[in-house]
CSV table of N, CA and C in Angstrom, one decimal:
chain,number,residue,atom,x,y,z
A,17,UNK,N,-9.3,-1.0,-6.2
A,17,UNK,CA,-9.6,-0.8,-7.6
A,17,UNK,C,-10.1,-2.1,-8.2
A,18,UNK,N,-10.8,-2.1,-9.3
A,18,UNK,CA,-11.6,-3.2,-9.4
A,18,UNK,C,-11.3,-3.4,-10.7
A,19,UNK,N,-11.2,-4.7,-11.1
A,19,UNK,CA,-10.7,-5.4,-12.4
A,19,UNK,C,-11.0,-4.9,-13.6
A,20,UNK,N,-12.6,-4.2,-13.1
A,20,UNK,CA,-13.3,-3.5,-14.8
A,20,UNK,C,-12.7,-2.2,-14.8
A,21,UNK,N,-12.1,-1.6,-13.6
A,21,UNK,CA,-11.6,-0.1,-13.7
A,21,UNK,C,-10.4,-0.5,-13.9
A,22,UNK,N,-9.5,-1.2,-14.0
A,22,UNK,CA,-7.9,-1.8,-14.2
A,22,UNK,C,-8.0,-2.0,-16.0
A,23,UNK,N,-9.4,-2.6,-16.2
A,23,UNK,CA,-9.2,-3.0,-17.9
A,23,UNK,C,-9.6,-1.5,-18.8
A,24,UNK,N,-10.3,-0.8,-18.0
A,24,UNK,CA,-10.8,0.7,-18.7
A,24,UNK,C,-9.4,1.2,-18.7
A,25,UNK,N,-8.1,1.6,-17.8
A,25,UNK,CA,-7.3,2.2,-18.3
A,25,UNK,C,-6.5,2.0,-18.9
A,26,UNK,N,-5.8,2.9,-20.0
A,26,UNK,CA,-5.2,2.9,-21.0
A,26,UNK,C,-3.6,2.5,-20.5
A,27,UNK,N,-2.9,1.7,-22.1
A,27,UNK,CA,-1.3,1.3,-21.6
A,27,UNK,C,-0.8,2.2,-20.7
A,28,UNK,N,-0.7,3.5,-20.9
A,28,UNK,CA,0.3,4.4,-19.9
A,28,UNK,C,-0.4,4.3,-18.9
A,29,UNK,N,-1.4,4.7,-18.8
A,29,UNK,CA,-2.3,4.5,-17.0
A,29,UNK,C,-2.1,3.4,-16.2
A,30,UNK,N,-2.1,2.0,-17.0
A,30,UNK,CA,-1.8,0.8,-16.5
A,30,UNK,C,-0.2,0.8,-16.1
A,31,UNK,N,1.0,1.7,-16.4
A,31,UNK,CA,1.9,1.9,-16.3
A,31,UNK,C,2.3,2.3,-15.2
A,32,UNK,N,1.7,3.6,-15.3
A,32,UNK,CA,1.3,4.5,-14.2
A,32,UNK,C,1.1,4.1,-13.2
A,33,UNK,N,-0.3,3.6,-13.0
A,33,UNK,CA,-0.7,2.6,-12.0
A,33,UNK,C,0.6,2.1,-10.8
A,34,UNK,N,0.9,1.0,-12.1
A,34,UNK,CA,2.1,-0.2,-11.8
A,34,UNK,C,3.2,-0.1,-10.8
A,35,UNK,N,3.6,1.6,-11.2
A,35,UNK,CA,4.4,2.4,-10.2
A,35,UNK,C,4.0,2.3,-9.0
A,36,UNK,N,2.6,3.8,-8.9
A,36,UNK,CA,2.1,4.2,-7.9
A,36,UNK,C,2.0,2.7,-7.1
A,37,UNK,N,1.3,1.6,-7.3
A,37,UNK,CA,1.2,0.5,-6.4
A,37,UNK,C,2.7,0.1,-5.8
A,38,UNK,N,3.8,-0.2,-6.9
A,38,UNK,CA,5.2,-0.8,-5.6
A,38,UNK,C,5.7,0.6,-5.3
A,39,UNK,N,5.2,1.9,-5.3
A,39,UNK,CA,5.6,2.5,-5.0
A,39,UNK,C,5.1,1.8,-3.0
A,40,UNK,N,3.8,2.4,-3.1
A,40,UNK,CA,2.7,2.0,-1.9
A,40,UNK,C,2.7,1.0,-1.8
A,41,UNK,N,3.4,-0.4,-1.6
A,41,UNK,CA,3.7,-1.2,-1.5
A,41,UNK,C,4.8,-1.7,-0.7
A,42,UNK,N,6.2,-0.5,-1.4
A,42,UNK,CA,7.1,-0.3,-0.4
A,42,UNK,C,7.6,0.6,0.8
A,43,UNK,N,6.3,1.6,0.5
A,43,UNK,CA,5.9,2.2,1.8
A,43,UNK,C,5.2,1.4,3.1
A,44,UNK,N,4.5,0.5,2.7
A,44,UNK,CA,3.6,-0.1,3.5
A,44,UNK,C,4.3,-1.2,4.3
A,45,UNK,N,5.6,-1.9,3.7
A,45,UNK,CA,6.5,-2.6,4.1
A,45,UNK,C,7.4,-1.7,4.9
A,46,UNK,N,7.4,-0.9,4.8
A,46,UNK,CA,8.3,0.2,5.5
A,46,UNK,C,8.0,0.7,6.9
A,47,UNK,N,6.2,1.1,6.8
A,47,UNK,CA,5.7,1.8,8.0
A,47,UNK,C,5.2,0.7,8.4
A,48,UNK,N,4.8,-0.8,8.2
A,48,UNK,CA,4.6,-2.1,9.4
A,48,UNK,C,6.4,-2.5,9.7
A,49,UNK,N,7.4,-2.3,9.2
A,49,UNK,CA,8.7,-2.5,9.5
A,49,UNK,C,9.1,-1.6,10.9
A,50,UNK,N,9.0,-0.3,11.2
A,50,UNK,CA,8.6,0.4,11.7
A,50,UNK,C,7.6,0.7,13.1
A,51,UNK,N,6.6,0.0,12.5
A,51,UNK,CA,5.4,-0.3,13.6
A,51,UNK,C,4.9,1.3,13.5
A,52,UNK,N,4.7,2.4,12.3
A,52,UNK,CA,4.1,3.0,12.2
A,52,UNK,C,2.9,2.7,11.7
A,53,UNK,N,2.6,1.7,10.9
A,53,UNK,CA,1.2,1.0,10.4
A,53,UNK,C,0.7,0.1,11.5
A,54,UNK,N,-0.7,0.2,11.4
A,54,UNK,CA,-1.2,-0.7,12.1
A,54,UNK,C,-2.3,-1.4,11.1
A,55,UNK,N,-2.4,-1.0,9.9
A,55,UNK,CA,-3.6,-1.6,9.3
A,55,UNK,C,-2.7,-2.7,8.5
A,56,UNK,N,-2.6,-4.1,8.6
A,56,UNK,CA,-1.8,-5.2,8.6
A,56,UNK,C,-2.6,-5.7,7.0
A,57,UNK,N,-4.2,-4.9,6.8
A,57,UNK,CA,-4.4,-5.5,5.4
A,57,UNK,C,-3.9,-4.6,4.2
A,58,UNK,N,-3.4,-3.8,4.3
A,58,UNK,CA,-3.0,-3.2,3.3
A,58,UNK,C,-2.4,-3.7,2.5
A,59,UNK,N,-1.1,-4.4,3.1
A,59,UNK,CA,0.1,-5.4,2.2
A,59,UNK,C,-0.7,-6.6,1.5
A,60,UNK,N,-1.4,-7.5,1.9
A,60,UNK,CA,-2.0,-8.1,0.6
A,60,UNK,C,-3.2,-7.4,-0.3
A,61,UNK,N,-3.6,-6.5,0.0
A,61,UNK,CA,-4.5,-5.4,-0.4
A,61,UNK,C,-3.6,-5.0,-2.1
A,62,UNK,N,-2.1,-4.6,-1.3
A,62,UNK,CA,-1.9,-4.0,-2.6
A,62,UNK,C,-1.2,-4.3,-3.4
A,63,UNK,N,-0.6,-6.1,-2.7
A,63,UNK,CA,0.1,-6.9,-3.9
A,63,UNK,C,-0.8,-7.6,-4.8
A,64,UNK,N,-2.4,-7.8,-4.3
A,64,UNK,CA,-3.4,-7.8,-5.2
A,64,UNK,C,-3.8,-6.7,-6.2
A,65,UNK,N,-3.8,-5.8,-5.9
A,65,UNK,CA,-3.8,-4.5,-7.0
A,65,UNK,C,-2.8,-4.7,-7.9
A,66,UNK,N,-1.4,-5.1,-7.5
A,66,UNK,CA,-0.5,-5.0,-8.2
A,66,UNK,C,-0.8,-6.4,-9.4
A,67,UNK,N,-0.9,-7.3,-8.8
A,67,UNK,CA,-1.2,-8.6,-9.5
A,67,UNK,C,-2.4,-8.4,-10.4
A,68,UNK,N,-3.5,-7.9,-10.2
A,68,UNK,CA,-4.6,-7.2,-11.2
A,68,UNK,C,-4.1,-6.8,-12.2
A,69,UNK,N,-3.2,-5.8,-12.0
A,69,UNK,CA,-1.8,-4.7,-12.9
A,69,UNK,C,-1.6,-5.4,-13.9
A,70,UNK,N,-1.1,-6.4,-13.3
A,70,UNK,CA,0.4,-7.4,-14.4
A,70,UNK,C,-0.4,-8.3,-15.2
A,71,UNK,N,-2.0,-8.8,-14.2
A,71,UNK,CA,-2.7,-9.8,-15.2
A,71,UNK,C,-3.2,-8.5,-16.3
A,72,UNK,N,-3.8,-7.9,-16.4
A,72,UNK,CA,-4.7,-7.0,-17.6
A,72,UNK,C,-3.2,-6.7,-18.7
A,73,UNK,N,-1.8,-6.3,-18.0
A,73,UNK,CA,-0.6,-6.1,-19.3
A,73,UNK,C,-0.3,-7.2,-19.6
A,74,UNK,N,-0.6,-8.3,-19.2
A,74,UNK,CA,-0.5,-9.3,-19.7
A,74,UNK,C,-1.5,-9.7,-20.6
A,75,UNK,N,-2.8,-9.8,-20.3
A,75,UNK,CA,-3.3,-9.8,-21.4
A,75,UNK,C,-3.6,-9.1,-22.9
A,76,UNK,N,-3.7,-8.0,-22.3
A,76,UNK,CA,-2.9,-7.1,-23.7
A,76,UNK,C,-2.0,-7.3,-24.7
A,77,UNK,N,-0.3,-7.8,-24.0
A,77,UNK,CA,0.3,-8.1,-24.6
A,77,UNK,C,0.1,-9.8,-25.1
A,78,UNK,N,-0.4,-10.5,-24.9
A,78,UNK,CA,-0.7,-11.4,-25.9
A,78,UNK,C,-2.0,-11.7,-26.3
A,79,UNK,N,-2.7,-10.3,-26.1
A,79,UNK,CA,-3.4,-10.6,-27.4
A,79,UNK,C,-2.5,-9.8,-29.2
A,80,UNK,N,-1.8,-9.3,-28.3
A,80,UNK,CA,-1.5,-8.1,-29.3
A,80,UNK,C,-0.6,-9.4,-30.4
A,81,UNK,N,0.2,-10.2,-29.6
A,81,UNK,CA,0.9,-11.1,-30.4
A,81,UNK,C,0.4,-12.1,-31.0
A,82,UNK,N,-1.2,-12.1,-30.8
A,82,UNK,CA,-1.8,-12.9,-31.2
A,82,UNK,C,-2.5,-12.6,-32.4
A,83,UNK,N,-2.9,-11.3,-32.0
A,83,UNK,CA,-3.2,-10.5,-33.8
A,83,UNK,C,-2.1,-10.2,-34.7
A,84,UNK,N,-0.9,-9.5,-34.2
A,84,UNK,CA,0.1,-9.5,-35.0
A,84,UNK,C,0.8,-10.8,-35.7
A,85,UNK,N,0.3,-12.5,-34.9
A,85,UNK,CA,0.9,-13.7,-36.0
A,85,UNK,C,-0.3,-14.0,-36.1
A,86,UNK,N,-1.5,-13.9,-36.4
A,86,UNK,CA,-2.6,-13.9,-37.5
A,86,UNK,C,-2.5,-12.9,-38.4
A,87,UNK,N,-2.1,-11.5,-38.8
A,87,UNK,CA,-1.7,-11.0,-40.0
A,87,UNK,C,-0.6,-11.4,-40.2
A,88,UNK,N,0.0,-12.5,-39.6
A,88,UNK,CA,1.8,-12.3,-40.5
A,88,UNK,C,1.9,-13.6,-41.2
Protein backbone atom coordinates (compact mmCIF):
# COMPACT_ATOMS: atom_id res chain seq x y z
CA UNK A 1 0.00 0.00 0.00
CA UNK A 2 1.33 3.23 -0.86
CA UNK A 3 1.67 6.41 1.33
CA UNK A 4 -0.93 8.45 -1.05
CA UNK A 5 -3.46 5.43 -0.59
CA UNK A 6 -2.65 5.36 3.43
CA UNK A 7 -3.35 9.42 3.37
CA UNK A 8 -6.75 8.96 1.23
CA UNK A 9 -8.22 6.79 4.00
CA UNK A 10 -10.38 8.07 6.49
CA UNK A 11 -9.64 7.98 10.61
CA UNK A 12 -11.67 4.68 11.03
CA UNK A 13 -10.05 3.05 7.81
CA UNK A 14 -6.62 4.17 9.07
CA UNK A 15 -7.82 2.25 12.24
CA UNK A 16 -8.93 -0.46 10.55
CA UNK A 17 -6.03 -0.82 8.57
CA UNK A 18 -3.81 -0.65 11.85
CA UNK A 19 -5.54 -3.86 13.01
CA UNK A 20 -5.61 -5.85 9.86
CA UNK A 21 -1.66 -5.12 9.59
CA UNK A 22 -0.49 -6.57 13.46
CA UNK A 23 -3.06 -8.66 12.89
CA UNK A 24 -0.84 -10.06 9.54
CA UNK A 25 1.98 -9.29 11.17
CA UNK A 26 1.43 -11.70 13.93
CA UNK A 27 0.51 -14.31 11.62
CA UNK A 28 3.64 -13.88 9.59
CA UNK A 29 5.74 -14.25 12.77
CA UNK A 30 3.87 -17.22 13.48
CA UNK A 31 4.00 -19.19 10.06
CA UNK A 32 8.19 -18.21 9.67
CA UNK A 33 8.18 -19.50 13.54
CA UNK A 34 6.77 -22.55 12.26
CA UNK A 35 8.68 -22.85 8.96
CA UNK A 36 5.21 -22.72 7.26
CA UNK A 37 6.31 -19.36 5.44
CA UNK A 38 8.89 -19.21 3.25
CA UNK A 39 8.51 -15.73 1.81
CA UNK A 40 11.03 -14.12 4.62
CA UNK A 41 9.99 -10.43 3.03
CA UNK A 42 6.81 -10.21 4.18
CA UNK A 43 7.83 -9.30 8.00
CA UNK A 44 9.58 -6.05 7.04
CA UNK A 45 7.08 -5.66 4.26
CA UNK A 46 4.46 -5.32 6.88
CA UNK A 47 6.11 -3.60 9.82
CA UNK A 48 6.62 -0.91 7.03
CA UNK A 49 2.87 -0.80 6.22
CA UNK A 50 2.42 -0.61 9.74
CA UNK A 51 4.86 2.28 10.31
CA UNK A 52 3.23 4.18 7.17
CA UNK A 53 -0.11 3.54 9.57
CA UNK A 54 1.22 5.30 12.74
CA UNK A 55 3.20 8.03 10.61
CA UNK A 56 -0.18 9.46 8.51
CA UNK A 57 -2.22 9.15 12.55
CA UNK A 58 0.35 10.81 13.61
CA UNK A 59 0.17 13.43 11.51
CA UNK A 60 -3.28 13.98 11.77
CA UNK A 61 -3.25 14.13 15.23
CA UNK A 62 -0.95 17.00 15.41
CA UNK A 63 -2.11 18.83 13.00
CA UNK A 64 -5.41 18.65 14.62
CA UNK A 65 -3.58 20.10 17.87
CA UNK A 66 -2.16 22.45 16.04
CA UNK A 67 -5.39 24.05 14.71
CA UNK A 68 -7.20 23.55 17.83
CA UNK A 69 -4.16 25.90 19.91
CA UNK A 70 -4.39 28.37 17.00
CA UNK A 71 -8.26 28.89 17.73
CA UNK A 72 -7.74 28.77 21.39
Amino acid sequence: MDISEIRALSDADLAAALVDAKQELWKVRFDLATRQEKNYSRLPATRKRIAKILTVMTERERAAAAAAQETA
